[in-house]
PDB file of C-alpha atoms in Angstrom:
ATOM      1  CA  HIS A   1      12.002 -24.174 -21.978  1.00 82.00           C
ATOM      2  CA  GLN A   2      10.700 -24.731 -18.458  1.00 86.00           C
ATOM      3  CA  LEU A   3      10.336 -22.501 -15.407  1.00 87.00           C
ATOM      4  CA  ALA A   4      12.166 -24.742 -12.944  1.00 87.00           C
ATOM      5  CA  GLN A   5      12.335 -22.709  -9.748  1.00 87.00           C
ATOM      6  CA  ILE A   6      11.475 -19.286  -8.290  1.00 85.00           C
ATOM      7  CA  ASP A   7      13.143 -18.051  -5.093  1.00 82.00           C
ATOM      8  CA  PHE A   8      11.337 -15.218  -3.271  1.00 78.00           C
ATOM      9  CA  TYR A   9      13.105 -12.818  -0.858  1.00 76.00           C
ATOM     10  CA  PRO A  10      10.314 -10.688   0.700  1.00 69.00           C
ATOM     11  CA  ASP A  11      12.500  -9.440   3.593  1.00 68.00           C
ATOM     12  CA  HIS A  12      15.671  -8.647   1.636  1.00 67.00           C
ATOM     13  CA  TYR A  13      16.491  -5.504  -0.344  1.00 62.00           C
ATOM     14  CA  VAL A  14      19.486  -6.402  -2.502  1.00 66.00           C
ATOM     15  CA  PHE A  15      19.888  -3.126  -4.400  1.00 65.00           C
ATOM     16  CA  ASP A  16      19.938   0.392  -2.926  1.00 62.00           C
ATOM     17  CA  GLY A  17      17.029   2.655  -3.806  1.00 59.00           C
ATOM     18  CA  ILE A  18      14.876  -0.112  -5.237  1.00 60.00           C
ATOM     19  CA  GLY A  19      11.334  -0.471  -3.921  1.00 58.00           C
ATOM     20  CA  VAL A  20      10.559  -3.968  -5.204  1.00 63.00           C
ATOM     21  CA  LYS A  21      11.546  -7.208  -3.510  1.00 69.00           C
ATOM     22  CA  SER A  22      14.015  -9.601  -5.087  1.00 78.00           C
ATOM     23  CA  LYS A  23      13.221 -12.837  -6.901  1.00 82.00           C
ATOM     24  CA  ILE A  24      15.549 -15.298  -8.584  1.00 87.00           C
ATOM     25  CA  ILE A  25      14.209 -17.278 -11.530  1.00 88.00           C
ATOM     26  CA  PHE A  26      15.709 -20.571 -12.793  1.00 90.00           C
ATOM     27  CA  LEU A  27      15.020 -21.801 -16.319  1.00 90.00           C
ATOM     28  CA  ASN A  28      15.710 -25.170 -17.918  1.00 89.00           C
ATOM     29  CA  LYS A  29      16.447 -25.383 -21.618  1.00 87.00           C
ATOM     30  CA  LYS A  30      14.187 -28.407 -21.843  1.00 85.00           C
ATOM     31  CA  ASN A  31      10.932 -29.239 -20.130  1.00 84.00           C
ATOM     32  CA  ASN A  32      11.305 -32.295 -17.913  1.00 82.00           C
ATOM     33  CA  GLY A  33       7.615 -32.341 -17.031  1.00 80.00           C
ATOM     34  CA  LYS A  34       8.149 -31.421 -13.386  1.00 82.00           C
ATOM     35  CA  ASP A  35       6.224 -28.693 -11.561  1.00 81.00           C
ATOM     36  CA  THR A  36       7.877 -25.390 -10.745  1.00 82.00           C
ATOM     37  CA  THR A  37       9.499 -25.324  -7.304  1.00 82.00           C
ATOM     38  CA  ARG A  38       9.023 -22.106  -5.342  1.00 78.00           C
ATOM     39  CA  ILE A  39      10.973 -21.229  -2.219  1.00 78.00           C
ATOM     40  CA  LEU A  40      10.208 -18.376   0.176  1.00 74.00           C
ATOM     41  CA  HIS A  41      13.405 -17.274   1.944  1.00 72.00           C
ATOM     42  CA  ARG A  42      13.247 -15.754   5.406  1.00 64.00           C
ATOM     43  CA  PRO A  43      16.002 -13.929   7.372  1.00 61.00           C
ATOM     44  CA  ASN A  44      16.515 -17.090   9.419  1.00 61.00           C
ATOM     45  CA  PRO A  45      17.508 -19.881   6.978  1.00 56.00           C
ATOM     46  CA  THR A  46      15.744 -22.457   9.143  1.00 57.00           C
ATOM     47  CA  ASP A  47      12.467 -20.674   8.369  1.00 56.00           C
ATOM     48  CA  GLU A  48      12.639 -21.186   4.613  1.00 56.00           C
ATOM     49  CA  ILE A  49       9.393 -22.518   3.184  1.00 58.00           C
ATOM     50  CA  ILE A  50       8.862 -24.721   0.161  1.00 58.00           C
ATOM     51  CA  LEU A  51       5.863 -23.227  -1.612  1.00 56.00           C
ATOM     52  CA  PRO A  52       3.142 -25.180  -3.423  1.00 52.00           C
ATOM     53  CA  ASN A  53       4.227 -26.472  -6.829  1.00 49.00           C
ATOM     54  CA  VAL A  54       1.522 -24.561  -8.689  1.00 41.00           C
ATOM     55  CA  VAL A  55       2.812 -21.354 -10.213  1.00 39.00           C
ATOM     56  CA  SER A  56      -0.577 -19.632 -10.088  1.00 36.00           C
ATOM     57  CA  ALA A  57      -1.178 -20.457  -6.419  1.00 34.00           C
ATOM     58  CA  LYS A  58      -1.335 -17.420  -4.134  1.00 37.00           C
ATOM     59  CA  LYS A  59      -1.691 -19.157  -0.791  1.00 39.00           C
ATOM     60  CA  TYR A  60       1.941 -19.516   0.289  1.00 41.00           C
ATOM     61  CA  LEU A  61       1.759 -19.143   4.059  1.00 42.00           C
ATOM     62  CA  PRO A  62      -0.606 -20.275   6.782  1.00 44.00           C
ATOM     63  CA  ASP A  63      -3.588 -17.913   6.829  1.00 49.00           C
ATOM     64  CA  ILE A  64      -4.886 -18.894  10.251  1.00 56.00           C
ATOM     65  CA  SER A  65      -4.203 -16.269  12.868  1.00 66.00           C
ATOM     66  CA  GLU A  66      -3.399 -17.300  16.425  1.00 70.00           C
ATOM     67  CA  PHE A  67      -6.579 -15.506  17.468  1.00 74.00           C
ATOM     68  CA  GLU A  68      -9.752 -14.352  15.763  1.00 82.00           C
ATOM     69  CA  PHE A  69      -9.231 -10.822  14.503  1.00 86.00           C
ATOM     70  CA  PRO A  70     -11.671  -8.346  16.108  1.00 87.00           C
ATOM     71  CA  MET A  71     -13.917  -7.261  13.224  1.00 90.00           C
ATOM     72  CA  GLU A  72     -16.898  -6.160  15.310  1.00 91.00           C
ATOM     73  CA  GLY A  73     -17.683  -2.454  15.051  1.00 94.00           C
ATOM     74  CA  THR A  74     -15.414  -1.931  12.034  1.00 96.00           C
ATOM     75  CA  LEU A  75     -15.823  -0.796   8.457  1.00 97.00           C
ATOM     76  CA  LYS A  76     -13.605  -1.979   5.650  1.00 96.00           C
ATOM     77  CA  LEU A  77     -11.364   0.689   4.136  1.00 97.00           C
ATOM     78  CA  SER A  78     -13.392   0.293   0.912  1.00 97.00           C
ATOM     79  CA  GLU A  79     -16.521   1.289   2.853  1.00 97.00           C
ATOM     80  CA  ILE A  80     -14.902   4.636   3.686  1.00 98.00           C
ATOM     81  CA  CYS A  81     -12.408   5.439   0.952  1.00 97.00           C
ATOM     82  CA  PHE A  82     -11.969   5.330  -2.795  1.00 97.00           C
ATOM     83  CA  VAL A  83      -8.989   2.981  -3.192  1.00 97.00           C
ATOM     84  CA  SER A  84      -7.050   3.063  -6.450  1.00 94.00           C
ATOM     85  CA  TYR A  85      -3.672   2.583  -8.130  1.00 93.00           C
ATOM     86  CA  GLY A  86      -1.664   5.578  -9.250  1.00 93.00           C
ATOM     87  CA  LEU A  87      -0.582   6.204 -12.848  1.00 92.00           C
ATOM     88  CA  ARG A  88       1.184   3.760 -15.112  1.00 91.00           C
ATOM     89  CA  LEU A  89       3.900   6.004 -16.464  1.00 89.00           C
ATOM     90  CA  ASN A  90       4.543   4.657 -19.914  1.00 87.00           C
ATOM     91  CA  SER A  91       2.892   5.064 -23.289  1.00 87.00           C
ATOM     92  CA  ASP A  92       0.148   2.786 -24.501  1.00 76.00           C
ATOM     93  CA  LYS A  93       1.709   0.105 -26.724  1.00 75.00           C
ATOM     94  CA  GLU A  94      -1.217   0.442 -29.130  1.00 74.00           C
ATOM     95  CA  ASP A  95      -0.446   4.135 -29.596  1.00 71.00           C
ATOM     96  CA  LYS A  96       2.155   4.088 -32.384  1.00 72.00           C
ATOM     97  CA  ASP A  97       2.630   7.871 -32.391  1.00 76.00           C
ATOM     98  CA  TYR A  98       3.877   8.032 -28.801  1.00 80.00           C
ATOM     99  CA  LYS A  99       6.615   5.872 -27.339  1.00 86.00           C
ATOM    100  CA  PHE A 100       7.991   6.821 -23.942  1.00 89.00           C
ATOM    101  CA  LYS A 101       8.912   5.336 -20.562  1.00 89.00           C
ATOM    102  CA  LYS A 102       8.653   6.587 -17.014  1.00 90.00           C
ATOM    103  CA  GLU A 103      12.239   7.843 -17.150  1.00 92.00           C
ATOM    104  CA  ASP A 104      11.252  10.187 -19.975  1.00 93.00           C
ATOM    105  CA  LEU A 105       8.609  11.891 -17.835  1.00 94.00           C
ATOM    106  CA  VAL A 106      10.272  12.288 -14.434  1.00 95.00           C
ATOM    107  CA  SER A 107      12.792  14.929 -13.351  1.00 96.00           C
ATOM    108  CA  GLU A 108      14.742  15.558 -10.144  1.00 96.00           C
ATOM    109  CA  ILE A 109      14.055  19.273 -10.511  1.00 96.00           C
ATOM    110  CA  LYS A 110      11.098  21.413 -11.483  1.00 96.00           C
ATOM    111  CA  THR A 111      11.175  22.626 -15.082  1.00 96.00           C
ATOM    112  CA  THR A 112       8.811  24.358 -17.455  1.00 96.00           C
ATOM    113  CA  ILE A 113       7.117  21.026 -18.226  1.00 96.00           C
ATOM    114  CA  HIS A 114       7.931  19.023 -15.069  1.00 97.00           C
ATOM    115  CA  ILE A 115       5.511  21.018 -12.976  1.00 96.00           C
ATOM    116  CA  ARG A 116       3.727  18.555 -10.680  1.00 95.00           C
ATOM    117  CA  PRO A 117       5.277  17.026  -7.543  1.00 96.00           C
ATOM    118  CA  TYR A 118       5.547  13.265  -7.846  1.00 97.00           C
ATOM    119  CA  THR A 119       6.597  10.281  -5.730  1.00 96.00           C
ATOM    120  CA  GLU A 120       6.871   6.477  -5.783  1.00 95.00           C
ATOM    121  CA  GLY A 121       6.461   3.646  -3.306  1.00 93.00           C
ATOM    122  CA  LYS A 122      10.183   3.383  -2.592  1.00 92.00           C
ATOM    123  CA  TYR A 123      10.184   6.986  -1.318  1.00 95.00           C
ATOM    124  CA  LEU A 124       7.493   6.399   1.306  1.00 95.00           C
ATOM    125  CA  ASP A 125       8.164   6.050   5.014  1.00 94.00           C
ATOM    126  CA  ARG A 126       5.609   5.305   7.686  1.00 94.00           C
ATOM    127  CA  TYR A 127       3.440   8.459   7.849  1.00 97.00           C
ATOM    128  CA  VAL A 128       5.535  10.638   5.491  1.00 96.00           C
ATOM    129  CA  VAL A 129       6.879  10.989   1.968  1.00 96.00           C
ATOM    130  CA  ASN A 130      10.679  11.043   2.079  1.00 95.00           C
ATOM    131  CA  LYS A 131      11.377  12.204  -1.449  1.00 95.00           C
ATOM    132  CA  ARG A 132       9.557  14.144  -4.141  1.00 96.00           C
ATOM    133  CA  LEU A 133      10.407  14.381  -7.807  1.00 97.00           C
ATOM    134  CA  PHE A 134       8.643  16.277 -10.595  1.00 97.00           C
ATOM    135  CA  ILE A 135       6.598  14.823 -13.419  1.00 96.00           C
ATOM    136  CA  GLU A 136       5.859  16.200 -16.862  1.00 95.00           C
ATOM    137  CA  TRP A 137       2.242  17.340 -16.796  1.00 95.00           C
ATOM    138  CA  GLY A 138      -0.205  19.040 -19.106  1.00 93.00           C
ATOM    139  CA  THR A 139       1.844  18.289 -22.205  1.00 92.00           C
ATOM    140  CA  GLU A 140       0.705  16.487 -25.341  1.00 88.00           C
ATOM    141  CA  ARG A 141       1.862  13.114 -24.027  1.00 90.00           C
ATOM    142  CA  CYS A 142       1.264  13.270 -20.267  1.00 91.00           C
ATOM    143  CA  PRO A 143      -1.209  12.434 -18.922  1.00 91.00           C
ATOM    144  CA  GLY A 144      -3.251  12.058 -22.110  1.00 87.00           C
ATOM    145  CA  HIS A 145      -1.191   9.314 -23.737  1.00 89.00           C
ATOM    146  CA  LEU A 146      -0.341   7.238 -20.667  1.00 90.00           C
ATOM    147  CA  VAL A 147      -1.363   3.595 -20.759  1.00 87.00           C
ATOM    148  CA  ARG A 148      -3.288   4.207 -17.529  1.00 86.00           C
ATOM    149  CA  ALA A 149      -3.944   7.910 -17.099  1.00 87.00           C
ATOM    150  CA  THR A 150      -6.515   7.607 -14.250  1.00 91.00           C
ATOM    151  CA  PHE A 151      -8.284  10.990 -13.833  1.00 92.00           C
ATOM    152  CA  PRO A 152      -6.852  14.325 -12.600  1.00 91.00           C
ATOM    153  CA  GLU A 153      -9.279  14.824  -9.697  1.00 93.00           C
ATOM    154  CA  LEU A 154      -7.764  11.741  -8.064  1.00 93.00           C
ATOM    155  CA  TYR A 155      -4.649  13.693  -7.071  1.00 94.00           C
ATOM    156  CA  THR A 156      -6.201  16.867  -5.657  1.00 94.00           C
ATOM    157  CA  PRO A 157      -7.695  15.820  -2.260  1.00 96.00           C
ATOM    158  CA  GLU A 158      -5.761  14.842   0.829  1.00 97.00           C
ATOM    159  CA  LYS A 159      -4.975  11.159   0.653  1.00 97.00           C
ATOM    160  CA  LEU A 160      -3.192   8.187   2.113  1.00 98.00           C
ATOM    161  CA  LEU A 161      -0.384   6.769  -0.003  1.00 97.00           C
ATOM    162  CA  LEU A 162      -0.176   3.019   0.562  1.00 97.00           C
ATOM    163  CA  ALA A 163       3.082   1.337  -0.405  1.00 93.00           C
ATOM    164  CA  ARG A 164       2.300  -1.958  -2.128  1.00 89.00           C
ATOM    165  CA  GLN A 165       5.386  -3.800  -0.890  1.00 85.00           C
ATOM    166  CA  LYS A 166       6.412  -1.925   2.250  1.00 90.00           C
ATOM    167  CA  ARG A 167       2.764  -2.168   3.420  1.00 91.00           C
ATOM    168  CA  ILE A 168       2.830   1.181   5.154  1.00 94.00           C
ATOM    169  CA  ALA A 169       0.788   4.370   4.843  1.00 97.00           C
ATOM    170  CA  ALA A 170       1.968   7.944   4.316  1.00 97.00           C
ATOM    171  CA  TYR A 171      -0.143  11.102   4.400  1.00 98.00           C
ATOM    172  CA  SER A 172      -0.218  13.769   1.686  1.00 97.00           C
ATOM    173  CA  ASP A 173      -2.197  16.965   1.205  1.00 95.00           C
ATOM    174  CA  GLU A 174       0.040  18.511  -1.474  1.00 93.00           C
ATOM    175  CA  ASN A 175      -1.556  17.305  -4.739  1.00 93.00           C
ATOM    176  CA  LEU A 176       1.134  14.684  -5.263  1.00 94.00           C
ATOM    177  CA  ILE A 177       1.062  12.576  -8.399  1.00 95.00           C
ATOM    178  CA  CYS A 178       2.130   8.965  -7.848  1.00 95.00           C
ATOM    179  CA  ASP A 179       2.736   5.898  -9.980  1.00 94.00           C
ATOM    180  CA  ASN A 180       1.270   2.430  -9.576  1.00 92.00           C
ATOM    181  CA  THR A 181       3.828   1.366  -6.948  1.00 93.00           C
ATOM    182  CA  ILE A 182       1.461   3.306  -4.690  1.00 95.00           C
ATOM    183  CA  ILE A 183      -2.198   2.719  -3.931  1.00 96.00           C
ATOM    184  CA  MET A 184      -4.185   5.789  -2.904  1.00 97.00           C
ATOM    185  CA  ALA A 185      -6.974   5.930  -0.339  1.00 97.00           C
ATOM    186  CA  ILE A 186      -9.148   9.047  -0.563  1.00 98.00           C
ATOM    187  CA  LEU A 187     -12.199   9.781   1.545  1.00 98.00           C
ATOM    188  CA  ALA A 188     -15.104   9.030  -0.790  1.00 97.00           C
ATOM    189  CA  LYS A 189     -16.830  12.312   0.027  1.00 97.00           C
ATOM    190  CA  ASP A 190     -13.884  14.229  -1.451  1.00 97.00           C
ATOM    191  CA  LEU A 191     -14.699  12.784  -4.872  1.00 97.00           C
ATOM    192  CA  CYS A 192     -18.484  13.146  -4.602  1.00 96.00           C
ATOM    193  CA  LYS A 193     -18.668  15.728  -7.408  1.00 95.00           C
ATOM    194  CA  VAL A 194     -16.564  13.683  -9.810  1.00 95.00           C
ATOM    195  CA  GLU A 195     -18.494  11.802 -12.489  1.00 95.00           C
ATOM    196  CA  ASN A 196     -16.650   9.668 -15.015  1.00 94.00           C
ATOM    197  CA  ILE A 197     -16.423   6.110 -16.303  1.00 94.00           C
ATOM    198  CA  ASN A 198     -13.647   5.252 -13.840  1.00 92.00           C
ATOM    199  CA  ILE A 199     -15.779   6.223 -10.852  1.00 94.00           C
ATOM    200  CA  ARG A 200     -18.820   4.362 -12.163  1.00 94.00           C
ATOM    201  CA  LYS A 201     -16.816   1.243 -12.942  1.00 94.00           C
ATOM    202  CA  TYR A 202     -15.179   1.336  -9.498  1.00 94.00           C
ATOM    203  CA  TYR A 203     -18.459   1.290  -7.585  1.00 95.00           C
ATOM    204  CA  THR A 204     -19.997  -1.234  -9.968  1.00 94.00           C
ATOM    205  CA  ASN A 205     -17.098  -3.636  -9.400  1.00 93.00           C
ATOM    206  CA  LEU A 206     -17.279  -2.985  -5.681  1.00 93.00           C
ATOM    207  CA  LYS A 207     -21.013  -3.802  -5.768  1.00 93.00           C
ATOM    208  CA  ALA A 208     -21.566  -0.960  -3.340  1.00 93.00           C
ATOM    209  CA  ASP A 209     -23.836   2.054  -2.987  1.00 96.00           C
ATOM    210  CA  ARG A 210     -21.702   5.116  -3.660  1.00 96.00           C
ATOM    211  CA  LYS A 211     -23.865   7.398  -1.501  1.00 97.00           C
ATOM    212  CA  VAL A 212     -23.552   5.087   1.491  1.00 97.00           C
ATOM    213  CA  ILE A 213     -19.759   5.064   1.226  1.00 97.00           C
ATOM    214  CA  GLU A 214     -19.642   8.847   0.812  1.00 97.00           C
ATOM    215  CA  ASN A 215     -21.811   9.228   3.921  1.00 97.00           C
ATOM    216  CA  ASN A 216     -19.561   6.811   5.823  1.00 97.00           C
ATOM    217  CA  SER A 217     -16.473   8.784   4.847  1.00 97.00           C
ATOM    218  CA  GLY A 218     -17.863  11.940   6.429  1.00 97.00           C
ATOM    219  CA  LYS A 219     -17.572  10.228   9.804  1.00 97.00           C
ATOM    220  CA  PHE A 220     -13.809   9.721   9.565  1.00 98.00           C
ATOM    221  CA  ASN A 221     -10.666  11.810   9.703  1.00 98.00           C
ATOM    222  CA  LEU A 222      -7.987  10.548   7.309  1.00 98.00           C
ATOM    223  CA  LYS A 223      -5.253  10.892   9.950  1.00 98.00           C
ATOM    224  CA  PHE A 224      -7.191   8.594  12.264  1.00 98.00           C
ATOM    225  CA  ILE A 225      -7.212   5.988   9.499  1.00 98.00           C
ATOM    226  CA  LEU A 226      -3.494   6.677   8.924  1.00 98.00           C
ATOM    227  CA  SER A 227      -2.682   5.859  12.557  1.00 98.00           C
ATOM    228  CA  ILE A 228      -4.733   2.658  12.452  1.00 98.00           C
ATOM    229  CA  ILE A 229      -3.129   1.376   9.243  1.00 97.00           C
ATOM    230  CA  ASN A 230       0.394   2.020  10.553  1.00 97.00           C
ATOM    231  CA  SER A 231      -0.261   0.166  13.811  1.00 97.00           C
ATOM    232  CA  LYS A 232       1.170  -3.233  14.705  1.00 96.00           C
ATOM    233  CA  LEU A 233      -2.349  -4.632  14.860  1.00 95.00           C
ATOM    234  CA  ILE A 234      -2.956  -3.922  11.171  1.00 95.00           C
ATOM    235  CA  ALA A 235       0.527  -5.223  10.305  1.00 92.00           C
ATOM    236  CA  TYR A 236      -0.599  -8.455  11.972  1.00 91.00           C
ATOM    237  CA  PHE A 237      -3.874  -8.394  10.023  1.00 92.00           C
ATOM    238  CA  ILE A 238      -1.932  -7.968   6.776  1.00 90.00           C
ATOM    239  CA  LYS A 239       0.318 -10.902   7.636  1.00 85.00           C
ATOM    240  CA  TYR A 240      -2.572 -13.313   7.933  1.00 83.00           C
ATOM    241  CA  ASN A 241      -4.506 -11.983   4.966  1.00 82.00           C
ATOM    242  CA  ASN A 242      -1.674 -11.530   2.494  1.00 73.00           C
ATOM    243  CA  LYS A 243      -1.015 -15.271   2.162  1.00 64.00           C
ATOM    244  CA  GLY A 244       2.648 -14.731   1.358  1.00 61.00           C
ATOM    245  CA  ASN A 245       2.241 -12.454  -1.669  1.00 69.00           C
ATOM    246  CA  ILE A 246       5.038  -9.941  -2.127  1.00 72.00           C
ATOM    247  CA  ASP A 247       2.584  -7.257  -3.276  1.00 81.00           C
ATOM    248  CA  TYR A 248      -0.379  -5.919  -1.341  1.00 87.00           C
ATOM    249  CA  TYR A 249      -2.953  -5.033  -3.982  1.00 89.00           C
ATOM    250  CA  PRO A 250      -5.928  -2.606  -3.911  1.00 92.00           C
ATOM    251  CA  ASP A 251      -8.375  -5.420  -3.155  1.00 92.00           C
ATOM    252  CA  ASP A 252      -6.167  -6.384  -0.192  1.00 92.00           C
ATOM    253  CA  TRP A 253      -6.035  -2.835   1.207  1.00 95.00           C
ATOM    254  CA  LYS A 254      -9.797  -2.518   0.795  1.00 95.00           C
ATOM    255  CA  LYS A 255     -10.256  -5.217   3.449  1.00 94.00           C
ATOM    256  CA  ILE A 256      -8.386  -3.317   6.195  1.00 96.00           C
ATOM    257  CA  PRO A 257     -10.827  -3.077   9.152  1.00 96.00           C
ATOM    258  CA  ILE A 258     -11.149   0.472  10.522  1.00 97.00           C
ATOM    259  CA  LYS A 259     -12.886   0.900  13.861  1.00 97.00           C
ATOM    260  CA  ASN A 260     -16.060   2.930  13.444  1.00 97.00           C
ATOM    261  CA  ILE A 261     -16.031   5.470  16.268  1.00 97.00           C
ATOM    262  CA  PRO A 262     -17.301   9.081  16.533  1.00 97.00           C
ATOM    263  CA  LEU A 263     -15.069  11.882  15.288  1.00 97.00           C
ATOM    264  CA  ASP A 264     -14.469  13.242  18.791  1.00 97.00           C
ATOM    265  CA  GLU A 265     -13.114   9.838  19.886  1.00 97.00           C
ATOM    266  CA  GLN A 266     -10.739   9.882  16.915  1.00 98.00           C
ATOM    267  CA  GLU A 267      -9.070  13.063  18.186  1.00 98.00           C
ATOM    268  CA  PRO A 268      -6.398  11.390  20.391  1.00 97.00           C
ATOM    269  CA  PHE A 269      -5.227   9.346  17.401  1.00 98.00           C
ATOM    270  CA  ILE A 270      -5.273  12.403  15.137  1.00 98.00           C
ATOM    271  CA  GLY A 271      -3.258  14.395  17.672  1.00 98.00           C
ATOM    272  CA  LEU A 272      -0.558  11.735  17.850  1.00 98.00           C
ATOM    273  CA  ALA A 273      -0.517  11.344  14.069  1.00 98.00           C
ATOM    274  CA  ASN A 274       0.053  15.104  13.721  1.00 98.00           C
ATOM    275  CA  LYS A 275       2.920  14.955  16.221  1.00 98.00           C
ATOM    276  CA  ILE A 276       4.500  12.094  14.282  1.00 97.00           C
ATOM    277  CA  LEU A 277       4.153  13.958  10.979  1.00 97.00           C
ATOM    278  CA  VAL A 278       5.839  17.067  12.400  1.00 97.00           C
ATOM    279  CA  ALA A 279       8.570  15.068  14.161  1.00 97.00           C
ATOM    280  CA  LYS A 280       9.416  13.027  11.072  1.00 95.00           C
ATOM    281  CA  GLN A 281       9.627  16.169   8.955  1.00 92.00           C
ATOM    282  CA  GLN A 282      12.172  17.461  11.474  1.00 94.00           C
ATOM    283  CA  GLY A 283      14.137  14.211  11.414  1.00 93.00           C
ATOM    284  CA  GLN A 284      13.197  13.215  14.958  1.00 95.00           C
ATOM    285  CA  ASP A 285      12.675   9.694  16.307  1.00 95.00           C
ATOM    286  CA  THR A 286       8.971   8.857  16.586  1.00 96.00           C
ATOM    287  CA  ALA A 287       9.238   5.351  18.058  1.00 95.00           C
ATOM    288  CA  ASP A 288       7.679   6.331  21.406  1.00 97.00           C
ATOM    289  CA  LEU A 289       4.779   8.139  19.726  1.00 97.00           C
ATOM    290  CA  GLU A 290       4.119   5.138  17.495  1.00 97.00           C
ATOM    291  CA  LYS A 291       4.174   2.841  20.518  1.00 97.00           C
ATOM    292  CA  GLN A 292       1.515   5.041  22.109  1.00 97.00           C
ATOM    293  CA  ILE A 293      -0.671   4.592  19.044  1.00 98.00           C
ATOM    294  CA  ASP A 294      -0.117   0.821  19.116  1.00 97.00           C
ATOM    295  CA  GLN A 295      -1.338   0.677  22.716  1.00 97.00           C
ATOM    296  CA  MET A 296      -4.342   2.871  21.928  1.00 98.00           C
ATOM    297  CA  VAL A 297      -5.235   0.667  18.966  1.00 97.00           C
ATOM    298  CA  TYR A 298      -5.027  -2.475  21.112  1.00 97.00           C
ATOM    299  CA  GLN A 299      -7.451  -0.883  23.547  1.00 97.00           C
ATOM    300  CA  LEU A 300      -9.723   0.404  20.772  1.00 97.00           C
ATOM    301  CA  TYR A 301     -10.054  -3.079  19.241  1.00 96.00           C
ATOM    302  CA  ASN A 302     -10.518  -4.674  22.695  1.00 95.00           C
ATOM    303  CA  LEU A 303      -7.536  -7.013  22.544  1.00 94.00           C
ATOM    304  CA  THR A 304      -6.648  -9.179  25.510  1.00 93.00           C
ATOM    305  CA  SER A 305      -3.174  -9.146  27.059  1.00 94.00           C
ATOM    306  CA  GLU A 306      -2.540 -12.578  25.521  1.00 93.00           C
ATOM    307  CA  GLU A 307      -3.459 -11.316  22.041  1.00 93.00           C
ATOM    308  CA  ILE A 308      -1.253  -8.252  22.467  1.00 94.00           C
ATOM    309  CA  GLU A 309       1.644 -10.492  23.462  1.00 93.00           C
ATOM    310  CA  ILE A 310       1.215 -12.530  20.265  1.00 91.00           C
ATOM    311  CA  ILE A 311       1.307  -9.398  18.099  1.00 92.00           C
ATOM    312  CA  GLU A 312       4.268  -7.849  19.910  1.00 92.00           C
ATOM    313  CA  LYS A 313       6.189 -11.081  19.442  1.00 89.00           C
ATOM    314  CA  GLU A 314       5.428 -11.438  15.722  1.00 85.00           C
ATOM    315  CA  ILE A 315       5.452  -7.824  14.494  1.00 85.00           C
ATOM    316  CA  VAL A 316       8.771  -6.072  15.033  1.00 72.00           C
ATOM    317  CA  PRO A 317       9.589  -2.625  13.569  1.00 61.00           C
ATOM    318  CA  ASP A 318      12.315  -2.770  10.926  1.00 55.00           C
ATOM    319  CA  SER A 319      14.281   0.479  11.244  1.00 46.00           C
ATOM    320  CA  LYS A 320      16.192  -0.048   7.988  1.00 43.00           C
ATOM    321  CA  ASN A 321      13.277  -0.597   5.636  1.00 42.00           C
ATOM    322  CA  LYS A 322      10.722   1.476   7.584  1.00 45.00           C
ATOM    323  CA  LYS A 323       8.191  -1.320   7.635  1.00 48.00           C
ATOM    324  CA  MET A 324       6.833  -3.844  10.079  1.00 51.00           C
ATOM    325  CA  SER A 325       8.846  -7.052   9.868  1.00 46.00           C
ATOM    326  CA  ILE A 326       6.596 -10.111   9.833  1.00 44.00           C
TER     327      ILE A 326
END
């Protein structure tokens, strides 16, 4: 057999309630020796792009921004936060005694075993979590026999929930459990007392001094970071650093540049973020508040009027999918 063609639809949601983007795969019964053709479909058919004929290639789109992104005076998200996937909610294939899937662990209602609130990437909106389910917790199989159980302290602190495909951030301070369609960002200081192999491996792979990152995190309010990540400027940054991938992985989120300013200067952003959180919970339109944050972020990162015009032209809010259309 041969993988003949893959069609990607990063801006189209074909099925209701599904968080992942659609792909169409074409197979030939026989291998004709030709490379796999990959096509990236855009809303405007004239914008369709023939991707490189190397299946493993990740660089689909031009990665040269129309201006040099302002990195001066910033820290990467990984220099402030512990950034990690959520749970993989299925049993380890090597564990013959336990065989279960995500559907076996999740309930729409709270029960005697489904005791922890839980969410997924498809239920995230900009700033807020739209839907919560309940996950089986503290039983013989969950979390102890999950293929990727993470560690329980990961879900206790306040955190940002980063949707891998929507590329938006929501805020949570309610001990939510999440699966690996979500990437969590937690201020490093809030995990300073946690010692385990996962923590040690994380900082080893990051090649970073844990104490430095914990000290950095004490200089930031998570809602300030929330407002920055949900801005049009960061949507633009993501566009030119994602290279056409449908997913935005932990290593991608770790690169998000957060302006390093004193806590008192973060207050205007925090105040607006709080207003947005309250308004969204009440079902109110927050477009004007989010525009205010966009303008404040432009000023914070010292963008010129020409640079702002480029971003405003390229990054347009998508009201249906609650993401920035790029």
